[in-house]
Each structure stands twice: as C-alpha cells, then as structure tokens.
Amino acid sequence: MPSLKLFGVTFDRSNATYMPGETVSGKIILDTLKEKQVRGLYVSTKGISYVHWTESDSLNDSKTQTYSNSEEYYHFKYNIFGVQDCQVGHKIPYGHNEYTFSFRLPNNIPCSFEHTNGYIRYTVKAVIDRPWKFDHECKAAFTVVSNLDLNLYREKCYGINDGMRKTFSRLCWCGKGSMDLQITVPSSGYVPGQTINTMLNYTNYSNEVITKVSATLLRKLQFRATSKTLSNVKVIKKATHFGPFPKNGQITSEILVPPMAPSYLQYCKIINLNYELIVSVHISATCSKIKRTYPLLIGTIPLYYPSLPSPYNVVPYSSNSDVTKPAIMPMPKQASESNIPTAPAQDLANSSTFNLDITPPSYEECISGTQNIKDHNESDFVYGANTFFAPRYPVFNYPTQSISK
C-alpha cells in the first residue's frame, strides 16, 4: 500500500479488555501520503471460536487427516462513511485522519482463549472499500473476560483435607510398617494471583523414607471437531521438594496461579477447559508412589467468604499402590449452601476484593498467546493480522499474609 503511511485500529482502553455486554470503542487511524478516492470505509467485528489439528492416517502414515470446527458468537458490520454499492467516490484527505467506532458486545459470549489447536477470538477489522481495486484491510484483537464467580460455585471450592495410610508388606524385601499422610489444601477455588498452598503432614512407622514431593497445577483441554475430539494436557506450574526428609514432619508447596483463562470456557461448545492439582509423594520403596488428583476451579472473582474444609478421611493402601482417586468428603450438613451469606451479584467483584483487603485486579497477558491473529480463511494482506496477541486476564494482588487465612 504505497499511498498509506499508517492504517490501524486502536481501542479506547489501553489494555483492550472488556466484559460481555460492555461497549467497545476506539479509533481507525489513517495516515495517507496523498488524497485517496474510495467507495467507503466500514468496520467489521466478530467473535468466533475455531479448532483445528492434523493426524496421521491410521491406514497410511504418509497421509494426514485434518479435523476442524468453528462457532460464531456475533458478527457486526457497519459503515463509517460511504456505501458499498455506490460508485460515487469519497475522499480520504491527505495526512493524518481518525474515525471513531463503537459497538456493544452480546451478553452470553465465552472468554477469550488462544492455543495452537484452537482459539476463542474477538477482532475489529477496518476496511477501505476501493472501486475496481483490492480493498485495504487492517485488524486488531481485543480480550473478552467472561466472569466465573467462585461464590456461585462454592460447592466446587471446598478445602481439601485428605488422609491416607500407606502400608508396606512384611514379605516385601524393601521393608515393613506403615506411613500416615495427610494432604491439606485451604481451597479448591482460586483466581490468578492467589497462591495454592499444599501441605503434606506425615508420620512414618516404617524404615522407608520420602524421597520427593511435588505439587502440580495441570491444565486439561478438549477440542471438539465435527467428527473427533482432541485432548491436550499441560503442566502450568510445578513445585518440587527433594529429600532426604526427617522421619516425621510437614512439607509445604506453593504455586502462584498465573494469568490464565477461567475454567469451563462457558458458552463455547467446541473447547472445554479444566484444571487439576496433582500431589505426588515418592517413597524409597521400589516403584512406590502416591499420586492424588484434585479438581480445581479457576475463576475471575474470588471467594467472598473462606472455603469450607472437608472432614479428615483415612484410607489404607497396599505397598505398591499408585493412588489417583482423592478422598474428598461432601460438604457437612451444618455448612450447607443455604446457610452461607450471599451478596448481590453486581457487588461481588468489589466486595470480594474489599473484604480480602486487596486492590482491584490488574489485567495481565496470559502465560501463552498466539503467533498471529490471522484467521484460517483470511487474506495474507491484512495489516495487523501477523501481530502477536495474548489475551489478558484479571490478576489479584494478594497480600502474603492473607494466603493462609
């Protein structure tokens, strides 16, 4: 585009982050080297999700099979000036020009998300409609944060108090006796900026020793194409402690929740997102490990009241077990949801942060983004389509002393 010195889209909010139902506004900036005769200028904005991957053919490794699927949440298009079917020319003056735009987002749309195998993406595209020539196009992405309020899912945010007994057979050459272990986590619901404190208390009645303890924050994704589903598992963060450890004691692991999308990705039918906490205890006995998996809920609004702990539960296990099923007890009757005070939904974001004595969240780029925002069926000649983009998610600045409360 030799006649265009600058063509771009900017948003009125510096972080370009919005919530469903809010108004998105900004400017189209044009800097021309000469006056341009055009048919018109219009804006196209859309929210879509798209999944795609390839796999080797099961019958022929030299061939690949492509799987894909998509959803559209909205697509708005309106003219800034001119009309597309009009052949009468409009003029864009020489030099710097700015044109404003605004539109309102629908309410029930999913949170922005980016991955190599799929995305939920919101973009604004400005198009200079030129008669008898290729149109000029520029594009920019913005973040939509759909709230997941942990206060509305309290039954999924219980504290974890999981006890077990590991026994070692007398017939086993590596030793005999038992070991009592108790895993305690204050809550199963978190927002970015909070720390997941995992405490392992243990009492050893054997001649075995704990050699390693780790706590892992795991992300589990499912991408649903029209005929197949792809699963993807990734370690987000891991805290590991190596022995030797004392005969009896406590080991504490801390994982700071980074900026990342909330669980479920509500309103998206082709991408599903869940998180898990995995606690692994390695014991000196050959091939002996205890592995416990707990579902976590990652939200955008923190709990207004502390999580409720689950009762302690002791379960015996044989010497070579690799345990994956957590022993989490249901919420006790006296702590039923009907007895938990509630606040109006519109006040939860402010009241949560106020009562926890923390400032409102900042919006920070997620731990992984995309190499560009070019759609799968889009031209290679779109300004901004090759721009790196990472969605921004709310991150709370929790005081250190509040984590253990």
mmCIF file of C-alpha atoms in Angstrom:
data_model
loop_
_atom_site.group_PDB
_atom_site.id
_atom_site.type_symbol
_atom_site.label_atom_id
_atom_site.label_comp_id
_atom_site.label_asym_id
_atom_site.label_seq_id
_atom_site.Cartn_x
_atom_site.Cartn_y
_atom_site.Cartn_z
ATOM 1 C CA MET A 1 0.000 0.000 0.000
ATOM 2 C CA PRO A 2 2.350 2.775 -1.142
ATOM 3 C CA SER A 3 -0.219 5.538 -0.570
ATOM 4 C CA LEU A 4 -0.838 4.528 3.056
ATOM 5 C CA LYS A 5 1.744 5.503 5.639
ATOM 6 C CA LEU A 6 -0.326 4.155 8.554
ATOM 7 C CA PHE A 7 -3.533 2.153 8.797
ATOM 8 C CA GLY A 8 -4.540 0.691 12.135
ATOM 9 C CA VAL A 9 -7.175 0.130 14.822
ATOM 10 C CA THR A 10 -6.758 1.343 18.412
ATOM 11 C CA PHE A 11 -9.047 0.869 21.418
ATOM 12 C CA ASP A 12 -10.039 3.497 23.955
ATOM 13 C CA ARG A 13 -8.970 1.197 26.786
ATOM 14 C CA SER A 14 -5.224 0.801 26.957
ATOM 15 C CA ASN A 15 -5.468 -2.907 27.821
ATOM 16 C CA ALA A 16 -8.226 -3.554 25.234
ATOM 17 C CA THR A 17 -10.075 -5.762 27.742
ATOM 18 C CA TYR A 18 -13.869 -5.857 28.011
ATOM 19 C CA MET A 19 -16.660 -7.839 29.605
ATOM 20 C CA PRO A 20 -19.736 -9.237 27.840
ATOM 21 C CA GLY A 21 -22.406 -6.570 27.493
ATOM 22 C CA GLU A 22 -19.902 -3.686 27.556
ATOM 23 C CA THR A 23 -19.377 -1.157 24.779
ATOM 24 C CA VAL A 24 -16.165 -1.457 22.786
ATOM 25 C CA SER A 25 -14.964 1.821 21.338
ATOM 26 C CA GLY A 26 -11.880 3.032 19.548
ATOM 27 C CA LYS A 27 -10.430 4.716 16.521
ATOM 28 C CA ILE A 28 -9.434 3.868 12.990
ATOM 29 C CA ILE A 29 -6.217 5.738 12.226
ATOM 30 C CA LEU A 30 -5.252 6.567 8.665
ATOM 31 C CA ASP A 31 -2.123 8.412 7.616
ATOM 32 C CA THR A 32 -2.010 8.889 3.851
ATOM 33 C CA LEU A 33 0.705 10.176 1.562
ATOM 34 C CA LYS A 34 -1.872 11.603 -0.808
ATOM 35 C CA GLU A 35 -5.614 12.117 -1.095
ATOM 36 C CA LYS A 36 -7.430 8.844 -1.738
ATOM 37 C CA GLN A 37 -10.592 8.273 -3.755
ATOM 38 C CA VAL A 38 -12.568 5.405 -2.167
ATOM 39 C CA ARG A 39 -16.041 3.977 -2.188
ATOM 40 C CA GLY A 40 -16.278 3.987 1.607
ATOM 41 C CA LEU A 41 -14.871 2.894 4.961
ATOM 42 C CA TYR A 42 -16.547 0.298 7.144
ATOM 43 C CA VAL A 43 -15.924 -1.712 10.315
ATOM 44 C CA SER A 44 -16.448 -5.439 10.738
ATOM 45 C CA THR A 45 -16.229 -7.016 14.194
ATOM 46 C CA LYS A 46 -16.792 -10.625 15.140
ATOM 47 C CA GLY A 47 -16.353 -13.172 17.873
ATOM 48 C CA ILE A 48 -15.559 -16.713 16.799
ATOM 49 C CA SER A 49 -14.030 -19.945 18.053
ATOM 50 C CA TYR A 50 -12.112 -22.325 15.863
ATOM 51 C CA VAL A 51 -10.375 -25.662 16.468
ATOM 52 C CA HIS A 52 -8.056 -27.473 14.086
ATOM 53 C CA TRP A 53 -5.412 -30.202 14.060
ATOM 54 C CA THR A 54 -3.983 -32.879 11.797
ATOM 55 C CA GLU A 55 -3.288 -36.541 12.471
ATOM 56 C CA SER A 56 -1.588 -39.296 10.542
ATOM 57 C CA ASP A 57 -3.953 -41.567 8.664
ATOM 58 C CA SER A 58 -4.416 -44.818 10.586
ATOM 59 C CA LEU A 59 -4.082 -46.825 7.353
ATOM 60 C CA ASN A 60 -1.359 -44.803 5.659
ATOM 61 C CA ASP A 61 1.269 -42.876 7.656
ATOM 62 C CA SER A 62 2.193 -40.797 4.616
ATOM 63 C CA LYS A 63 -1.269 -39.229 4.599
ATOM 64 C CA THR A 64 -2.778 -36.899 7.166
ATOM 65 C CA GLN A 65 -6.320 -36.212 8.217
ATOM 66 C CA THR A 66 -7.406 -32.688 9.159
ATOM 67 C CA TYR A 67 -10.046 -32.052 11.793
ATOM 68 C CA SER A 68 -11.717 -28.705 12.425
ATOM 69 C CA ASN A 69 -14.804 -26.981 13.753
ATOM 70 C CA SER A 70 -15.965 -23.428 14.394
ATOM 71 C CA GLU A 71 -18.590 -21.318 16.146
ATOM 72 C CA GLU A 72 -19.644 -17.717 15.573
ATOM 73 C CA TYR A 73 -20.932 -15.676 18.525
ATOM 74 C CA TYR A 74 -21.634 -12.431 16.702
ATOM 75 C CA HIS A 75 -20.693 -10.578 13.519
ATOM 76 C CA PHE A 76 -21.464 -6.863 13.196
ATOM 77 C CA LYS A 77 -20.725 -4.697 10.183
ATOM 78 C CA TYR A 78 -21.474 -1.011 9.680
ATOM 79 C CA ASN A 79 -20.299 1.872 7.531
ATOM 80 C CA ILE A 80 -18.175 4.719 8.820
ATOM 81 C CA PHE A 81 -18.883 6.622 5.620
ATOM 82 C CA GLY A 82 -19.984 5.745 2.096
ATOM 83 C CA VAL A 83 -21.969 2.769 0.922
ATOM 84 C CA GLN A 84 -20.555 -0.338 -0.670
ATOM 85 C CA ASP A 85 -22.818 -0.365 -3.726
ATOM 86 C CA CYS A 86 -22.224 3.297 -4.507
ATOM 87 C CA GLN A 87 -19.777 4.048 -7.322
ATOM 88 C CA VAL A 88 -19.555 7.757 -6.431
ATOM 89 C CA GLY A 89 -16.170 8.417 -4.880
ATOM 90 C CA HIS A 90 -15.453 9.584 -1.352
ATOM 91 C CA LYS A 91 -12.236 11.290 -0.396
ATOM 92 C CA ILE A 92 -9.825 10.465 2.402
ATOM 93 C CA PRO A 93 -7.798 13.658 2.854
ATOM 94 C CA TYR A 94 -4.029 13.708 2.703
ATOM 95 C CA GLY A 95 -2.284 13.346 6.057
ATOM 96 C CA HIS A 96 -3.499 12.104 9.449
ATOM 97 C CA ASN A 97 -7.144 11.030 9.786
ATOM 98 C CA GLU A 98 -9.078 9.442 12.655
ATOM 99 C CA TYR A 99 -12.525 7.848 12.612
ATOM 100 C CA THR A 100 -14.301 6.618 15.747
ATOM 101 C CA PHE A 101 -16.270 3.416 16.140
ATOM 102 C CA SER A 102 -18.245 1.746 18.923
ATOM 103 C CA PHE A 103 -20.422 -1.311 19.364
ATOM 104 C CA ARG A 104 -21.905 -3.280 22.232
ATOM 105 C CA LEU A 105 -20.874 -6.851 22.949
ATOM 106 C CA PRO A 106 -23.553 -9.527 23.419
ATOM 107 C CA ASN A 107 -24.032 -10.865 26.942
ATOM 108 C CA ASN A 108 -23.607 -14.622 26.619
ATOM 109 C CA ILE A 109 -20.239 -14.987 24.935
ATOM 110 C CA PRO A 110 -17.216 -17.029 26.065
ATOM 111 C CA CYS A 111 -13.907 -15.794 27.428
ATOM 112 C CA SER A 112 -11.030 -15.112 25.039
ATOM 113 C CA PHE A 113 -8.619 -18.013 24.683
ATOM 114 C CA GLU A 114 -5.622 -18.815 22.492
ATOM 115 C CA HIS A 115 -3.944 -22.168 21.805
ATOM 116 C CA THR A 116 -2.114 -23.746 18.885
ATOM 117 C CA ASN A 117 -5.062 -26.114 18.334
ATOM 118 C CA GLY A 118 -7.848 -23.615 18.754
ATOM 119 C CA TYR A 119 -8.956 -20.213 19.910
ATOM 120 C CA ILE A 120 -11.827 -18.018 21.045
ATOM 121 C CA ARG A 121 -11.062 -14.672 19.442
ATOM 122 C CA TYR A 122 -12.619 -11.227 19.177
ATOM 123 C CA THR A 123 -11.434 -8.813 16.494
ATOM 124 C CA VAL A 124 -12.178 -5.486 14.844
ATOM 125 C CA LYS A 125 -11.372 -5.076 11.154
ATOM 126 C CA ALA A 126 -11.430 -1.767 9.275
ATOM 127 C CA VAL A 127 -11.884 -1.950 5.502
ATOM 128 C CA ILE A 128 -11.286 0.760 2.910
ATOM 129 C CA ASP A 129 -13.612 -0.175 0.071
ATOM 130 C CA ARG A 130 -11.949 0.758 -3.219
ATOM 131 C CA PRO A 131 -13.741 0.519 -6.577
ATOM 132 C CA TRP A 132 -12.043 -1.724 -9.147
ATOM 133 C CA LYS A 133 -9.116 -2.424 -6.769
ATOM 134 C CA PHE A 134 -8.309 -4.701 -3.865
ATOM 135 C CA ASP A 135 -9.642 -3.347 -0.575
ATOM 136 C CA HIS A 136 -7.274 -2.122 2.138
ATOM 137 C CA GLU A 137 -7.829 -4.006 5.436
ATOM 138 C CA CYS A 138 -6.405 -3.732 8.945
ATOM 139 C CA LYS A 139 -7.224 -5.759 12.016
ATOM 140 C CA ALA A 140 -6.788 -5.776 15.794
ATOM 141 C CA ALA A 141 -7.797 -8.219 18.537
ATOM 142 C CA PHE A 142 -9.189 -7.427 21.974
ATOM 143 C CA THR A 143 -9.859 -9.507 25.084
ATOM 144 C CA VAL A 144 -13.255 -10.507 26.402
ATOM 145 C CA VAL A 145 -13.257 -11.697 30.020
ATOM 146 C CA SER A 146 -16.397 -13.641 30.889
ATOM 147 C CA ASN A 147 -16.717 -13.762 34.651
ATOM 148 C CA LEU A 148 -16.626 -17.002 36.575
ATOM 149 C CA ASP A 149 -17.638 -16.015 40.096
ATOM 150 C CA LEU A 150 -16.332 -18.547 42.610
ATOM 151 C CA ASN A 151 -19.088 -17.501 45.023
ATOM 152 C CA LEU A 152 -21.662 -19.052 42.682
ATOM 153 C CA TYR A 153 -19.758 -22.354 42.665
ATOM 154 C CA ARG A 154 -18.932 -22.736 46.340
ATOM 155 C CA GLU A 155 -19.713 -26.452 46.238
ATOM 156 C CA LYS A 156 -16.669 -26.836 43.967
ATOM 157 C CA CYS A 157 -14.352 -24.787 46.186
ATOM 158 C CA TYR A 158 -14.201 -26.889 49.362
ATOM 159 C CA GLY A 159 -10.953 -27.133 51.215
ATOM 160 C CA ILE A 160 -9.114 -30.451 50.874
ATOM 161 C CA ASN A 161 -8.238 -32.488 53.956
ATOM 162 C CA ASP A 162 -7.280 -35.871 52.595
ATOM 163 C CA GLY A 163 -5.719 -38.544 54.800
ATOM 164 C CA MET A 164 -4.317 -41.945 53.885
ATOM 165 C CA ARG A 165 -2.207 -44.770 55.278
ATOM 166 C CA LYS A 166 0.478 -46.415 53.192
ATOM 167 C CA THR A 167 1.347 -49.938 54.350
ATOM 168 C CA PHE A 168 4.416 -51.961 53.450
ATOM 169 C CA SER A 169 4.105 -55.712 53.295
ATOM 170 C CA ARG A 170 6.227 -57.867 55.598
ATOM 171 C CA LEU A 171 7.006 -60.003 52.553
ATOM 172 C CA CYS A 172 8.492 -57.084 50.690
ATOM 173 C CA TRP A 173 12.289 -57.013 50.750
ATOM 174 C CA CYS A 174 12.307 -53.262 50.952
ATOM 175 C CA GLY A 175 10.774 -53.015 54.380
ATOM 176 C CA LYS A 176 7.664 -53.221 56.514
ATOM 177 C CA GLY A 177 5.407 -50.995 58.561
ATOM 178 C CA SER A 178 3.255 -48.082 57.525
ATOM 179 C CA MET A 179 3.189 -44.359 56.888
ATOM 180 C CA ASP A 180 0.326 -41.944 57.600
ATOM 181 C CA LEU A 181 -0.035 -38.985 55.263
ATOM 182 C CA GLN A 182 -2.413 -36.053 55.282
ATOM 183 C CA ILE A 183 -2.748 -33.615 52.355
ATOM 184 C CA THR A 184 -4.333 -30.276 53.200
ATOM 185 C CA VAL A 185 -5.241 -27.509 50.741
ATOM 186 C CA PRO A 186 -7.217 -24.478 52.007
ATOM 187 C CA SER A 187 -9.497 -24.303 48.968
ATOM 188 C CA SER A 188 -10.246 -25.843 45.575
ATOM 189 C CA GLY A 189 -11.208 -22.484 44.054
ATOM 190 C CA TYR A 190 -8.698 -19.799 43.057
ATOM 191 C CA VAL A 191 -8.213 -16.707 40.945
ATOM 192 C CA PRO A 192 -4.958 -15.667 39.249
ATOM 193 C CA GLY A 193 -2.702 -14.011 41.798
ATOM 194 C CA GLN A 194 -3.635 -16.380 44.612
ATOM 195 C CA THR A 195 -1.226 -18.991 45.921
ATOM 196 C CA ILE A 196 -2.175 -22.658 46.167
ATOM 197 C CA ASN A 197 -0.671 -23.830 49.462
ATOM 198 C CA THR A 198 -0.394 -27.627 49.602
ATOM 199 C CA MET A 199 0.642 -29.071 52.976
ATOM 200 C CA LEU A 200 1.735 -32.671 53.458
ATOM 201 C CA ASN A 201 1.875 -33.883 57.053
ATOM 202 C CA TYR A 202 3.353 -37.333 57.525
ATOM 203 C CA THR A 203 4.154 -39.786 60.314
ATOM 204 C CA ASN A 204 6.452 -42.647 59.399
ATOM 205 C CA TYR A 205 6.187 -46.004 61.199
ATOM 206 C CA SER A 206 8.455 -47.843 58.754
ATOM 207 C CA ASN A 207 12.088 -47.886 57.675
ATOM 208 C CA GLU A 208 11.116 -46.295 54.326
ATOM 209 C CA VAL A 209 11.688 -42.597 53.583
ATOM 210 C CA ILE A 210 10.029 -39.963 51.434
ATOM 211 C CA THR A 211 12.443 -39.030 48.635
ATOM 212 C CA LYS A 212 10.444 -36.419 46.710
ATOM 213 C CA VAL A 213 7.195 -34.448 46.996
ATOM 214 C CA SER A 214 5.657 -32.410 44.192
ATOM 215 C CA ALA A 215 2.534 -30.336 43.617
ATOM 216 C CA THR A 216 1.491 -29.691 40.021
ATOM 217 C CA LEU A 217 -1.053 -27.303 38.508
ATOM 218 C CA LEU A 218 -2.367 -29.077 35.420
ATOM 219 C CA ARG A 219 -4.456 -27.735 32.525
ATOM 220 C CA LYS A 220 -6.712 -30.159 30.633
ATOM 221 C CA LEU A 221 -8.209 -29.154 27.286
ATOM 222 C CA GLN A 222 -10.618 -30.801 24.885
ATOM 223 C CA PHE A 223 -11.035 -29.583 21.299
ATOM 224 C CA ARG A 224 -14.167 -30.896 19.616
ATOM 225 C CA ALA A 225 -14.119 -31.161 15.832
ATOM 226 C CA THR A 226 -17.129 -32.333 13.872
ATOM 227 C CA SER A 227 -16.026 -35.982 13.972
ATOM 228 C CA LYS A 228 -13.353 -36.263 16.650
ATOM 229 C CA THR A 229 -12.136 -34.834 19.964
ATOM 230 C CA LEU A 230 -8.527 -33.929 20.741
ATOM 231 C CA SER A 231 -7.292 -33.922 24.349
ATOM 232 C CA ASN A 232 -4.370 -31.821 25.482
ATOM 233 C CA VAL A 233 -2.727 -31.847 28.925
ATOM 234 C CA LYS A 234 -0.120 -29.324 30.022
ATOM 235 C CA VAL A 235 1.761 -28.683 33.253
ATOM 236 C CA ILE A 236 1.236 -24.995 34.056
ATOM 237 C CA LYS A 237 3.395 -24.853 37.184
ATOM 238 C CA LYS A 238 5.122 -27.376 39.419
ATOM 239 C CA ALA A 239 6.679 -27.135 42.887
ATOM 240 C CA THR A 240 9.059 -29.960 43.805
ATOM 241 C CA HIS A 241 10.884 -30.748 47.046
ATOM 242 C CA PHE A 242 13.675 -33.339 47.221
ATOM 243 C CA GLY A 243 14.683 -35.357 50.276
ATOM 244 C CA PRO A 244 16.044 -36.599 52.461
ATOM 245 C CA PHE A 245 13.297 -35.500 54.848
ATOM 246 C CA PRO A 246 13.021 -36.086 58.602
ATOM 247 C CA LYS A 247 11.230 -39.182 59.878
ATOM 248 C CA ASN A 248 8.094 -37.158 60.641
ATOM 249 C CA GLY A 249 7.159 -33.657 59.607
ATOM 250 C CA GLN A 250 5.416 -31.274 57.224
ATOM 251 C CA ILE A 251 6.242 -30.295 53.641
ATOM 252 C CA THR A 252 4.595 -27.203 52.143
ATOM 253 C CA SER A 253 4.410 -26.468 48.415
ATOM 254 C CA GLU A 254 3.364 -23.112 46.961
ATOM 255 C CA ILE A 255 2.089 -22.443 43.449
ATOM 256 C CA LEU A 256 1.217 -18.897 42.408
ATOM 257 C CA VAL A 257 -1.704 -19.031 39.963
ATOM 258 C CA PRO A 258 -0.578 -17.183 36.791
ATOM 259 C CA PRO A 259 -2.790 -15.189 34.396
ATOM 260 C CA MET A 260 -4.932 -17.798 32.650
ATOM 261 C CA ALA A 261 -8.432 -18.393 31.363
ATOM 262 C CA PRO A 262 -11.198 -19.366 33.799
ATOM 263 C CA SER A 263 -12.430 -22.942 33.961
ATOM 264 C CA TYR A 264 -15.044 -24.320 31.547
ATOM 265 C CA LEU A 265 -14.976 -21.507 28.925
ATOM 266 C CA GLN A 266 -18.727 -21.179 29.327
ATOM 267 C CA TYR A 267 -20.789 -20.625 26.146
ATOM 268 C CA CYS A 268 -18.166 -22.294 23.963
ATOM 269 C CA LYS A 269 -19.252 -25.733 22.756
ATOM 270 C CA ILE A 270 -16.083 -26.792 20.941
ATOM 271 C CA ILE A 271 -13.372 -26.061 23.558
ATOM 272 C CA ASN A 272 -13.548 -27.312 27.135
ATOM 273 C CA LEU A 273 -11.076 -26.295 29.842
ATOM 274 C CA ASN A 274 -10.441 -27.761 33.301
ATOM 275 C CA TYR A 275 -7.672 -27.585 35.887
ATOM 276 C CA GLU A 276 -6.319 -30.101 38.388
ATOM 277 C CA LEU A 277 -3.930 -30.151 41.309
ATOM 278 C CA ILE A 278 -1.763 -33.280 41.441
ATOM 279 C CA VAL A 279 0.170 -34.147 44.593
ATOM 280 C CA SER A 280 2.819 -36.862 44.245
ATOM 281 C CA VAL A 281 4.730 -38.452 47.114
ATOM 282 C CA HIS A 282 7.692 -40.646 46.146
ATOM 283 C CA ILE A 283 8.812 -43.248 48.664
ATOM 284 C CA SER A 284 12.099 -45.142 48.735
ATOM 285 C CA ALA A 285 10.348 -48.476 48.272
ATOM 286 C CA THR A 286 10.878 -49.644 44.672
ATOM 287 C CA CYS A 287 8.262 -48.200 42.288
ATOM 288 C CA SER A 288 6.314 -46.794 45.217
ATOM 289 C CA LYS A 289 4.469 -43.536 44.734
ATOM 290 C CA ILE A 290 1.271 -41.990 45.989
ATOM 291 C CA LYS A 291 -0.427 -39.761 43.449
ATOM 292 C CA ARG A 292 -3.530 -37.777 44.348
ATOM 293 C CA THR A 293 -5.569 -35.736 41.876
ATOM 294 C CA TYR A 294 -7.937 -32.942 42.931
ATOM 295 C CA PRO A 295 -10.119 -30.853 40.591
ATOM 296 C CA LEU A 296 -9.556 -27.096 40.834
ATOM 297 C CA LEU A 297 -11.846 -24.272 39.805
ATOM 298 C CA ILE A 298 -10.111 -21.182 38.401
ATOM 299 C CA GLY A 299 -12.328 -18.118 38.386
ATOM 300 C CA THR A 300 -12.247 -14.376 37.803
ATOM 301 C CA ILE A 301 -13.983 -13.247 41.039
ATOM 302 C CA PRO A 302 -12.542 -14.559 44.335
ATOM 303 C CA LEU A 303 -14.489 -16.127 47.165
ATOM 304 C CA TYR A 304 -16.280 -13.627 49.369
ATOM 305 C CA TYR A 305 -16.114 -15.978 52.348
ATOM 306 C CA PRO A 306 -13.427 -18.566 53.163
ATOM 307 C CA SER A 307 -13.738 -22.075 51.752
ATOM 308 C CA LEU A 308 -15.122 -24.823 53.951
ATOM 309 C CA PRO A 309 -12.777 -27.718 54.809
ATOM 310 C CA SER A 310 -13.665 -31.324 54.144
ATOM 311 C CA PRO A 311 -13.515 -33.784 57.084
ATOM 312 C CA TYR A 312 -10.325 -35.781 57.515
ATOM 313 C CA ASN A 313 -10.544 -39.208 55.930
ATOM 314 C CA VAL A 314 -8.034 -42.049 56.409
ATOM 315 C CA VAL A 315 -7.850 -44.806 53.782
ATOM 316 C CA PRO A 316 -5.366 -47.736 53.938
ATOM 317 C CA TYR A 317 -3.393 -48.681 50.830
ATOM 318 C CA SER A 318 -1.120 -51.561 49.888
ATOM 319 C CA SER A 319 2.627 -51.116 49.452
ATOM 320 C CA ASN A 320 2.827 -50.587 45.679
ATOM 321 C CA SER A 321 -0.349 -48.640 45.067
ATOM 322 C CA ASP A 322 -0.398 -45.599 42.787
ATOM 323 C CA VAL A 323 -3.471 -43.821 44.074
ATOM 324 C CA THR A 324 -5.277 -41.352 41.838
ATOM 325 C CA LYS A 325 -8.766 -41.060 43.353
ATOM 326 C CA PRO A 326 -8.986 -38.370 46.049
ATOM 327 C CA ALA A 327 -10.930 -38.987 49.233
ATOM 328 C CA ILE A 328 -12.836 -35.697 49.448
ATOM 329 C CA MET A 329 -15.875 -35.807 51.694
ATOM 330 C CA PRO A 330 -19.086 -33.885 50.849
ATOM 331 C CA MET A 331 -19.936 -30.584 52.498
ATOM 332 C CA PRO A 332 -21.209 -31.177 56.058
ATOM 333 C CA LYS A 333 -24.866 -30.502 56.635
ATOM 334 C CA GLN A 334 -24.280 -27.629 59.038
ATOM 335 C CA ALA A 335 -22.345 -25.824 56.306
ATOM 336 C CA SER A 336 -24.887 -26.256 53.541
ATOM 337 C CA GLU A 337 -25.061 -23.605 50.840
ATOM 338 C CA SER A 338 -28.372 -22.290 52.204
ATOM 339 C CA ASN A 339 -26.563 -21.179 55.369
ATOM 340 C CA ILE A 340 -23.859 -19.227 53.547
ATOM 341 C CA PRO A 341 -24.496 -15.457 53.410
ATOM 342 C CA THR A 342 -24.644 -14.044 49.912
ATOM 343 C CA ALA A 343 -24.112 -10.656 48.310
ATOM 344 C CA PRO A 344 -25.816 -9.186 45.240
ATOM 345 C CA ALA A 345 -24.133 -10.429 42.075
ATOM 346 C CA GLN A 346 -23.224 -6.943 40.897
ATOM 347 C CA ASP A 347 -21.394 -6.250 44.184
ATOM 348 C CA LEU A 348 -19.398 -9.467 44.396
ATOM 349 C CA ALA A 349 -16.341 -8.277 42.478
ATOM 350 C CA ASN A 350 -15.951 -5.174 44.649
ATOM 351 C CA SER A 351 -16.936 -6.770 47.962
ATOM 352 C CA SER A 352 -14.670 -9.761 47.432
ATOM 353 C CA THR A 353 -11.584 -7.663 46.922
ATOM 354 C CA PHE A 354 -12.574 -5.197 49.656
ATOM 355 C CA ASN A 355 -13.071 -7.830 52.355
ATOM 356 C CA LEU A 356 -9.818 -9.530 51.407
ATOM 357 C CA ASP A 357 -8.023 -6.198 51.740
ATOM 358 C CA ILE A 358 -6.618 -6.284 48.215
ATOM 359 C CA THR A 359 -6.799 -3.835 45.375
ATOM 360 C CA PRO A 360 -8.945 -4.450 42.266
ATOM 361 C CA PRO A 361 -7.297 -6.772 39.748
ATOM 362 C CA SER A 362 -4.906 -5.758 37.048
ATOM 363 C CA TYR A 363 -5.254 -7.337 33.611
ATOM 364 C CA GLU A 364 -2.144 -9.188 32.550
ATOM 365 C CA GLU A 365 -1.237 -11.154 29.442
ATOM 366 C CA CYS A 366 -1.770 -14.874 29.755
ATOM 367 C CA ILE A 367 1.073 -17.371 30.016
ATOM 368 C CA SER A 368 0.750 -18.290 26.347
ATOM 369 C CA GLY A 369 -0.534 -16.445 23.310
ATOM 370 C CA THR A 370 -0.670 -16.868 19.569
ATOM 371 C CA GLN A 371 1.870 -16.060 16.880
ATOM 372 C CA ASN A 372 -0.690 -14.035 14.925
ATOM 373 C CA ILE A 373 -4.408 -13.257 14.688
ATOM 374 C CA LYS A 374 -4.843 -14.301 11.082
ATOM 375 C CA ASP A 375 -7.976 -16.406 10.671
ATOM 376 C CA HIS A 376 -7.761 -19.683 8.791
ATOM 377 C CA ASN A 377 -9.599 -18.318 5.748
ATOM 378 C CA GLU A 378 -8.173 -14.789 5.727
ATOM 379 C CA SER A 379 -6.029 -12.993 3.170
ATOM 380 C CA ASP A 380 -2.298 -12.614 3.767
ATOM 381 C CA PHE A 381 -2.532 -8.884 3.008
ATOM 382 C CA VAL A 382 -4.294 -7.648 6.140
ATOM 383 C CA TYR A 383 -2.489 -5.068 8.240
ATOM 384 C CA GLY A 384 -2.106 -6.354 11.817
ATOM 385 C CA ALA A 385 -3.002 -9.972 11.029
ATOM 386 C CA ASN A 386 0.559 -11.061 11.747
ATOM 387 C CA THR A 387 0.572 -9.333 15.147
ATOM 388 C CA PHE A 388 1.251 -11.435 18.245
ATOM 389 C CA PHE A 389 -1.739 -11.472 20.595
ATOM 390 C CA ALA A 390 -2.132 -12.808 24.144
ATOM 391 C CA PRO A 391 -5.460 -12.354 25.985
ATOM 392 C CA ARG A 392 -5.387 -10.509 29.292
ATOM 393 C CA TYR A 393 -6.961 -11.988 32.425
ATOM 394 C CA PRO A 394 -7.655 -10.424 35.839
ATOM 395 C CA VAL A 395 -4.836 -10.936 38.350
ATOM 396 C CA PHE A 396 -5.354 -10.107 42.027
ATOM 397 C CA ASN A 397 -2.531 -8.744 44.142
ATOM 398 C CA TYR A 398 -2.992 -10.797 47.287
ATOM 399 C CA PRO A 399 -1.075 -9.834 50.429
ATOM 400 C CA THR A 400 1.178 -12.676 51.529
ATOM 401 C CA GLN A 401 -0.378 -12.879 54.963
ATOM 402 C CA SER A 402 -3.893 -13.414 53.547
ATOM 403 C CA ILE A 403 -2.978 -16.629 51.721
ATOM 404 C CA SER A 404 -3.080 -18.866 54.754
ATOM 405 C CA LYS A 405 -6.343 -17.500 56.095
#
